[in-house]
Short mmCIF file of C-alpha atoms in Angstrom, two decimals:
data_model
loop_
_atom_site.label_atom_id
_atom_site.label_comp_id
_atom_site.label_asym_id
_atom_site.label_seq_id
_atom_site.Cartn_x
_atom_site.Cartn_y
_atom_site.Cartn_z
CA MET A 1 19.93 8.96 1.36
CA SER A 2 19.20 7.57 4.84
CA LYS A 3 20.67 4.36 5.28
CA ALA A 4 20.50 1.79 8.22
CA LEU A 5 21.61 -1.54 9.08
CA LEU A 6 19.10 -3.01 11.83
CA ASN A 7 19.56 -6.23 13.44
CA HIS A 8 17.79 -8.70 15.84
CA VAL A 9 14.45 -8.38 14.13
CA ARG A 10 12.43 -11.38 12.69
CA VAL A 11 9.48 -11.03 10.34
CA ARG A 12 7.16 -13.70 11.52
CA GLY A 13 4.33 -13.42 9.01
CA ILE A 14 2.70 -11.35 6.41
CA LYS A 15 -1.06 -11.42 5.16
CA THR A 16 -2.88 -9.44 2.52
CA ILE A 17 -6.58 -8.86 2.17
CA VAL A 18 -8.61 -7.48 -0.80
CA PRO A 19 -12.41 -6.80 -1.32
CA ASP A 20 -14.19 -9.54 -3.16
CA ARG A 21 -15.43 -7.19 -5.54
CA PHE A 22 -13.32 -7.08 -8.70
CA ILE A 23 -13.51 -4.89 -11.79
CA ASP A 24 -12.10 -6.37 -15.06
CA ILE A 25 -10.59 -4.31 -17.70
CA ASP A 26 -12.38 -6.25 -20.32
CA ASP A 27 -15.75 -5.10 -19.00
CA GLU A 28 -14.55 -1.49 -19.48
CA ILE A 29 -14.13 -1.56 -23.07
CA GLU A 30 -16.48 1.20 -23.75
CA TYR A 31 -13.69 3.46 -22.25
CA PHE A 32 -11.56 2.33 -24.98
CA GLY A 33 -13.95 3.43 -27.69
CA ASN A 34 -15.12 -0.31 -27.95
CA ASN A 35 -11.99 -0.85 -29.86
CA VAL A 36 -10.50 -4.42 -29.00
CA ARG A 37 -7.32 -3.61 -30.45
CA GLN A 38 -6.78 -0.44 -28.44
CA LEU A 39 -7.88 -2.37 -25.33
CA GLU A 40 -5.56 -5.43 -26.08
CA ARG A 41 -2.51 -2.73 -26.72
CA ALA A 42 -3.38 -1.29 -23.27
CA LYS A 43 -3.41 -4.62 -21.55
CA LYS A 44 -0.01 -5.52 -23.24
CA MET A 45 1.85 -2.28 -22.44
CA VAL A 46 0.45 -1.25 -19.06
CA GLY A 47 -0.44 -4.73 -17.68
CA PHE A 48 -4.18 -3.97 -17.09
CA GLY A 49 -6.19 -7.12 -15.98
CA ARG A 50 -8.37 -7.03 -12.81
CA ARG A 51 -8.42 -5.05 -9.71
CA PRO A 52 -10.30 -5.21 -6.38
CA VAL A 53 -12.33 -2.28 -5.31
CA VAL A 54 -14.17 -1.43 -2.13
CA PRO A 55 -17.92 -1.27 -2.07
CA GLU A 56 -19.54 1.99 -0.55
CA GLY A 57 -19.09 1.82 3.16
CA VAL A 58 -16.20 -0.52 3.38
CA THR A 59 -12.97 1.52 4.41
CA VAL A 60 -9.28 0.60 4.87
CA VAL A 61 -9.83 -0.02 8.50
CA ASP A 62 -12.06 -2.96 7.54
CA LEU A 63 -9.51 -4.46 5.27
CA CYS A 64 -6.75 -3.88 7.77
CA GLU A 65 -8.84 -5.54 10.63
CA ARG A 66 -9.42 -8.44 8.70
CA ALA A 67 -5.81 -8.80 7.51
CA ALA A 68 -4.49 -8.22 11.18
CA SER A 69 -6.94 -10.80 12.62
CA ASP A 70 -6.30 -13.54 10.12
CA LEU A 71 -2.43 -13.21 10.43
CA LEU A 72 -2.54 -13.17 14.28
CA GLY A 73 -4.98 -16.28 14.15
CA GLU A 74 -2.86 -18.18 11.77
CA LEU A 75 0.45 -17.49 13.81
CA GLY A 76 -1.46 -18.18 17.15
CA THR A 77 -0.16 -14.93 18.39
CA ASP A 78 -1.14 -13.36 21.84
CA ARG A 79 -2.61 -9.98 21.30
CA GLY A 80 -1.66 -8.99 24.61
CA GLY A 81 1.96 -9.22 23.54
CA ILE A 82 1.81 -6.66 20.95
CA ASP A 83 3.35 -3.50 22.20
CA ALA A 84 3.40 -1.40 19.00
CA LEU A 85 0.74 -0.79 16.19
CA ILE A 86 1.83 1.10 13.21
CA LEU A 87 -0.87 1.82 10.45
CA VAL A 88 0.43 2.96 7.04
CA ASN A 89 -2.58 4.53 5.46
CA GLN A 90 -3.59 7.58 3.24
CA SER A 91 -7.29 6.97 3.20
CA PRO A 92 -8.42 7.62 6.73
CA ASP A 93 -11.94 6.90 8.14
CA TYR A 94 -11.76 10.30 9.87
CA ILE A 95 -9.49 13.50 9.63
CA PHE A 96 -8.95 12.62 13.38
CA PRO A 97 -8.52 10.52 15.24
CA ALA A 98 -5.94 8.47 13.32
CA SER A 99 -7.33 5.33 12.09
CA SER A 100 -4.90 3.34 14.08
CA TYR A 101 -6.81 3.82 16.97
CA ILE A 102 -9.97 2.73 15.59
CA LEU A 103 -8.17 -0.50 14.54
CA HIS A 104 -6.44 -0.97 18.04
CA ASP A 105 -9.99 -0.77 19.51
CA ARG A 106 -11.31 -3.33 16.80
CA LEU A 107 -8.39 -5.72 17.36
CA GLY A 108 -8.62 -5.69 21.16
CA LEU A 109 -5.21 -4.75 21.78
CA GLY A 110 -3.83 -3.69 25.28
CA GLU A 111 -3.57 -0.07 26.61
CA GLU A 112 0.12 -0.43 26.93
CA CYS A 113 0.41 -0.69 23.15
CA ALA A 114 1.93 2.37 21.37
CA VAL A 115 -0.15 3.35 18.29
CA PHE A 116 0.17 5.76 15.42
CA ASP A 117 -0.52 6.49 11.76
CA VAL A 118 2.06 6.97 8.96
CA GLY A 119 0.47 9.26 6.17
CA LEU A 120 2.48 7.75 3.22
CA GLY A 121 1.61 6.01 -0.09
CA CYS A 122 3.39 3.83 -2.34
CA SER A 123 6.62 3.81 -0.52
CA GLY A 124 4.75 3.32 2.57
CA TYR A 125 5.25 -0.51 3.26
CA VAL A 126 9.14 -0.02 2.99
CA TYR A 127 9.09 2.92 5.42
CA GLY A 128 6.77 1.02 7.84
CA LEU A 129 9.21 -1.86 7.84
CA TRP A 130 11.96 0.57 8.68
CA LEU A 131 10.03 2.01 11.50
CA ALA A 132 9.13 -1.39 12.90
CA HIS A 133 12.84 -2.59 12.80
CA SER A 134 14.11 0.43 14.40
CA LEU A 135 11.48 0.26 17.34
CA ILE A 136 12.67 -3.28 17.78
CA ALA A 137 16.27 -2.98 17.22
CA SER A 138 16.56 -0.06 19.69
CA GLY A 139 14.80 -2.05 22.33
CA ALA A 140 11.85 0.31 22.44
CA SER A 141 9.56 -2.63 21.33
CA THR A 142 9.62 -6.29 21.22
CA ARG A 143 6.62 -7.27 19.16
CA VAL A 144 5.38 -4.81 16.39
CA LEU A 145 2.23 -5.18 14.20
CA LEU A 146 2.65 -3.22 10.96
CA VAL A 147 -0.59 -2.81 8.97
CA ALA A 148 -0.67 -0.92 5.76
CA GLY A 149 -3.56 -0.16 3.40
CA ASP A 150 -5.22 1.94 0.97
CA ALA A 151 -8.52 2.48 -0.75
CA ALA A 152 -6.87 4.06 -3.64
CA SER A 153 -9.95 3.52 -6.10
CA THR A 154 -11.98 6.09 -3.91
CA HIS A 155 -9.42 8.61 -4.99
CA ALA A 156 -10.95 9.03 -8.55
CA ASP A 157 -14.07 9.22 -10.64
CA PRO A 158 -14.43 6.00 -12.63
CA ARG A 159 -14.71 8.14 -15.75
CA ASN A 160 -11.15 9.27 -15.09
CA ARG A 161 -9.19 6.72 -17.26
CA LEU A 162 -5.78 8.23 -16.39
CA TYR A 163 -6.26 7.29 -12.77
CA TYR A 164 -9.10 4.95 -12.00
CA PRO A 165 -8.00 1.74 -13.88
CA LEU A 166 -4.47 1.66 -12.18
CA PHE A 167 -5.54 1.04 -8.66
CA GLY A 168 -6.90 -1.82 -6.57
CA ASP A 169 -7.60 -1.59 -2.87
CA ALA A 170 -5.91 -3.83 -0.38
CA ALA A 171 -4.48 -4.06 3.16
CA SER A 172 -1.72 -6.20 4.80
CA ALA A 173 -0.46 -6.82 8.17
CA THR A 174 2.91 -7.90 9.05
CA LEU A 175 4.07 -9.19 12.42
CA LEU A 176 7.73 -8.48 13.59
CA GLU A 177 9.49 -9.59 16.59
CA HIS A 178 12.63 -9.45 18.50
CA GLU A 179 15.20 -12.05 17.32
CA PRO A 180 18.20 -12.83 19.75
CA GLY A 181 20.15 -14.25 16.76
CA ASP A 182 21.83 -12.37 14.12
CA ASN A 183 19.28 -11.47 11.26
CA PRO A 184 20.59 -7.89 9.84
CA ALA A 185 18.16 -5.92 7.43
CA TRP A 186 19.39 -3.02 5.45
CA PHE A 187 17.33 0.19 4.48
CA ALA A 188 17.94 3.19 2.18
CA LEU A 189 15.15 5.90 2.03
CA GLY A 190 14.96 9.24 0.30
CA ALA A 191 12.49 12.03 -0.25
CA ARG A 192 12.11 14.96 -2.57
CA GLY A 193 9.52 17.27 -1.13
CA ALA A 194 9.89 19.85 -4.03
CA GLY A 195 7.80 17.35 -5.98
CA TRP A 196 5.03 17.18 -3.52
CA ASP A 197 2.35 18.43 -6.15
CA LYS A 198 3.24 15.56 -8.63
CA ILE A 199 0.91 13.30 -6.90
CA VAL A 200 -1.72 15.24 -4.84
CA ALA A 201 -5.43 15.41 -3.82
CA PRO A 202 -5.74 19.07 -3.54
CA ALA A 203 -9.04 19.28 -1.66
CA GLY A 204 -10.11 17.69 1.64
CA GLY A 205 -7.54 18.67 4.02
CA ARG A 206 -7.24 22.08 5.99
CA ARG A 207 -5.51 23.92 3.14
CA LEU A 208 -8.36 23.53 1.02
CA PRO A 209 -11.43 22.18 2.84
CA ILE A 210 -14.38 20.95 1.00
CA ARG A 211 -17.13 23.39 0.96
CA LYS A 212 -20.32 24.01 -0.84
CA ASP A 213 -18.48 26.25 -3.46
CA MET A 214 -16.71 23.10 -4.86
CA CYS A 215 -19.20 20.28 -4.36
CA ASP A 216 -20.70 20.46 -7.86
CA VAL A 217 -17.20 21.29 -9.63
CA GLU A 218 -16.54 18.59 -12.26
CA VAL A 219 -13.70 19.41 -14.67
CA ARG A 220 -13.10 17.36 -17.98
CA ASP A 221 -9.52 17.57 -19.45
CA ALA A 222 -8.88 17.57 -23.12
CA ALA A 223 -9.00 13.71 -23.34
CA GLY A 224 -12.43 13.64 -21.50
CA ASN A 225 -11.37 12.25 -18.23
CA VAL A 226 -13.38 13.72 -15.26
CA TRP A 227 -11.78 15.51 -12.31
CA HIS A 228 -13.07 16.65 -8.91
CA PRO A 229 -11.04 18.92 -6.55
CA TRP A 230 -10.75 16.10 -4.00
CA ASP A 231 -9.50 13.61 -6.69
CA GLY A 232 -6.01 12.38 -6.80
CA ILE A 233 -3.92 13.81 -9.60
CA ILE A 234 -0.78 12.25 -11.10
CA ARG A 235 1.63 13.99 -13.40
CA GLY A 236 2.34 10.80 -15.20
CA MET A 237 5.48 12.01 -17.17
CA ASP A 238 7.07 13.68 -14.48
CA VAL A 239 6.53 10.56 -11.96
CA PHE A 240 7.77 8.18 -14.60
CA ASN A 241 10.89 10.38 -15.07
CA PHE A 242 11.52 10.74 -11.27
CA THR A 243 10.96 6.88 -10.95
CA MET A 244 13.46 6.03 -13.51
CA GLU A 245 16.07 8.45 -11.96
CA VAL A 246 15.75 7.21 -8.15
CA ALA A 247 14.44 3.70 -7.99
CA PRO A 248 17.33 1.69 -9.96
CA ALA A 249 19.97 3.97 -8.15
CA ASN A 250 18.14 3.41 -4.89
CA ILE A 251 18.55 -0.53 -5.33
CA ARG A 252 22.16 -0.22 -6.46
CA GLU A 253 23.03 1.99 -3.65
CA LEU A 254 21.36 -0.26 -1.12
CA LEU A 255 23.02 -3.37 -2.31
CA LEU A 256 26.47 -1.52 -2.11
CA PHE A 257 25.65 -0.36 1.36
CA ALA A 258 24.82 -3.92 2.46
CA GLY A 259 27.76 -5.55 0.76
CA ILE A 260 25.22 -7.81 -1.27
CA GLY A 261 25.57 -8.95 -4.85
CA MET A 262 22.57 -9.25 -7.11
CA GLU A 263 22.84 -12.75 -7.22
CA GLU A 264 22.46 -13.13 -3.50
CA ILE A 265 18.90 -11.87 -3.72
CA ASP A 266 16.25 -14.51 -4.00
CA PHE A 267 13.49 -12.43 -5.00
CA PHE A 268 13.02 -8.52 -5.84
CA ALA A 269 9.46 -7.15 -4.79
CA LEU A 270 9.13 -4.03 -6.74
CA HIS A 271 6.11 -1.67 -6.15
CA GLN A 272 3.42 -2.38 -8.78
CA ALA A 273 3.01 0.88 -10.39
CA ASN A 274 2.30 -0.86 -13.70
CA ARG A 275 3.80 -3.32 -15.97
CA GLN A 276 5.76 -0.83 -18.01
CA ILE A 277 7.37 0.67 -14.92
CA VAL A 278 8.17 -2.43 -13.16
CA GLU A 279 10.01 -3.86 -16.34
CA ALA A 280 11.71 -0.63 -16.91
CA ILE A 281 13.27 -0.58 -13.48
CA ALA A 282 14.37 -4.33 -13.72
CA ALA A 283 16.01 -3.88 -17.03
CA LYS A 284 17.73 -0.64 -15.99
CA THR A 285 18.99 -2.21 -12.76
CA GLY A 286 19.81 -5.63 -14.40
CA ILE A 287 17.33 -7.74 -12.15
CA PRO A 288 16.76 -11.15 -13.82
CA LYS A 289 13.30 -11.64 -14.96
CA GLU A 290 12.79 -14.81 -13.14
CA LYS A 291 13.44 -12.99 -9.88
CA THR A 292 10.82 -10.31 -10.03
CA THR A 293 7.22 -9.93 -11.38
CA TRP A 294 4.94 -7.29 -12.63
CA GLU A 295 1.79 -9.82 -12.84
CA THR A 296 0.56 -8.92 -9.31
CA PHE A 297 -0.33 -5.64 -10.89
CA SER A 298 -2.43 -7.72 -13.61
CA ARG A 299 -4.24 -9.53 -10.80
CA TYR A 300 -4.73 -6.93 -8.14
CA GLY A 301 -3.78 -3.50 -9.52
CA ASN A 302 -1.46 -0.91 -8.02
CA ASN A 303 -2.21 -1.06 -4.29
CA SER A 304 -0.57 2.10 -3.23
CA THR A 305 0.62 1.80 0.36
CA THR A 306 0.73 -1.82 0.65
CA SER A 307 1.57 -2.77 -2.97
CA VAL A 308 5.13 -4.39 -2.11
CA ALA A 309 3.26 -6.76 0.60
CA THR A 310 0.86 -7.83 -2.04
CA VAL A 311 3.62 -8.79 -4.27
CA LEU A 312 5.06 -10.94 -1.34
CA CYS A 313 1.84 -12.49 -0.53
CA ASP A 314 1.16 -13.29 -4.34
CA GLN A 315 4.22 -15.49 -4.35
CA ARG A 316 2.84 -17.97 -1.74
CA ASP A 317 2.64 -20.75 -4.36
CA ALA A 318 5.16 -19.80 -6.80
CA ARG A 319 7.74 -19.25 -3.87
CA PRO A 320 6.92 -21.21 -0.86
CA LYS A 321 10.18 -20.00 0.68
CA LEU A 322 10.76 -16.21 0.01
CA GLY A 323 14.28 -16.24 1.47
CA ARG A 324 16.31 -12.94 1.11
CA CYS A 325 14.19 -10.27 -0.61
CA LEU A 326 14.86 -6.77 -1.76
CA LEU A 327 11.88 -4.55 -1.66
CA SER A 328 11.64 -1.25 -3.55
CA ALA A 329 9.21 1.37 -3.65
CA PHE A 330 8.48 4.87 -4.78
CA GLY A 331 5.79 7.51 -5.35
CA VAL A 332 3.69 10.13 -3.42
CA GLY A 333 5.84 12.63 -1.52
CA LEU A 334 7.80 12.49 -3.56
CA SER A 335 9.51 9.52 -1.74
CA TRP A 336 11.35 6.28 -2.30
CA GLY A 337 12.75 3.42 -0.22
CA ALA A 338 14.42 0.03 -0.52
CA ALA A 339 15.12 -2.79 2.00
CA VAL A 340 17.00 -6.12 2.12
CA VAL A 341 15.27 -8.38 4.44
CA GLY A 342 15.64 -11.96 5.34
CA LEU A 343 12.34 -13.69 5.09
CA GLU A 344 13.46 -17.18 5.75
CA GLY A 345 10.87 -18.88 7.79
CA CYS A 346 8.13 -16.09 7.38
CA HIS A 347 4.74 -17.35 7.40
CA ASN A 348 3.08 -16.17 3.99
CA GLY A 349 -0.60 -16.02 4.59
CA GLY A 350 -1.30 -15.30 0.87
CA ILE A 351 -4.11 -13.04 -0.30
CA GLY A 352 -7.66 -13.42 1.27
CA LEU A 353 -10.92 -11.83 0.37
CA LEU A 354 -13.27 -9.71 2.24
CA ALA A 355 -16.96 -9.76 1.41
CA ALA A 356 -18.64 -6.61 2.27
CA PRO A 357 -20.17 -6.80 5.89
CA ALA A 358 -24.06 -7.17 6.15
CA GLY A 359 -25.98 -4.15 7.38
CA LEU A 360 -23.66 -1.65 6.68
CA PRO A 361 -25.24 1.85 7.54
CA ALA A 362 -26.51 4.02 4.87
CA ARG A 363 -24.84 7.21 4.21
CA GLU A 364 -27.85 9.13 5.32
CA ASP A 365 -28.13 7.25 8.51
CA GLN A 366 -24.49 7.97 9.26
CA VAL A 367 -25.11 11.82 8.53
CA GLU A 368 -28.17 11.68 10.92
CA GLY A 369 -26.14 9.83 13.66
CA TRP A 370 -23.43 12.49 13.82
CA ILE A 371 -26.20 15.26 14.07
CA ARG A 372 -27.41 13.73 16.91
CA HIS A 373 -23.99 13.43 18.40
CA PHE A 374 -23.43 17.05 17.77
CA LYS A 375 -26.58 17.76 19.90
CA GLY A 376 -25.44 15.58 22.69
CA GLU A 377 -27.78 12.78 21.97
CA LYS A 378 -26.96 8.94 21.59
CA ARG A 379 -25.55 8.46 18.14
#
């Protein structure tokens, strides 16, 4: 497991944005056979509630732009002083260029700013913090804007009840700066590439490009869930067993590495996979119930890449001072990571809503525009 102690970095602020369109599980009772008892059982066990979902035409970049703009405005930050932009994202606008370059343009950041994407899911926010801390601690950067987001709802058919009800769409922005004083952060990261196919979207990349031969492919499993070749597939029991194996051990190993006791952590922000998983990790690790939560999942769903950031922002009213936090995430890759970060004095911008912009181009207009572009005409 990769471990690091990184110092002289301050987390200035954090902000999360979700679309203002929500789906409530109570409105999907038909998928539970119109059985109220079955629906209530699922709500109690899994933690289903409501989840934000992007409308057609709104992407992760739109959410990220709003999160970053709001945060920088709330902090009064000079955008010209940002010398690195990291975007953690597995729902890109295009195969290339990386979405971070579109975001760089929209935010009006300077040309001296280093810009790159990190293609990672549920553990992505912790990995992103590790990267941002590493850049600043090494002296390579002094002010890093870390943006993380996913539109995970777009990776499934609404009729797929194994996948679709779990995920909500969101993006977060976190600003980190050089801190002359002592402010250590500890990280412990791991990977199991042998499990890459446990959470996978088979089609859409270069290994299996989307072609006419698969456009009409629609598979129904024994339970009636609908799948397409480009949808996300999760081997649920395999992922659960993996999580129970690595997440508690990762947390314990990190605390041992940092020389910090459980009682010295003010809040544990655990990836909101679902209620059952969060509670199982907390119980196996010995985390006091009052120091963690699964309820962010009930309010916003599993936000994938930015789930941990959503948990932190969701605590704005309950915990005005976040203090020393332990962050834990796990998932696609397979990957996992945990961090102990001091968030004393960190601005918590909470969770804001993004309304769909007016005048979004229709899909057919976008297609026609790119056809003109291929011909060398004005798009």
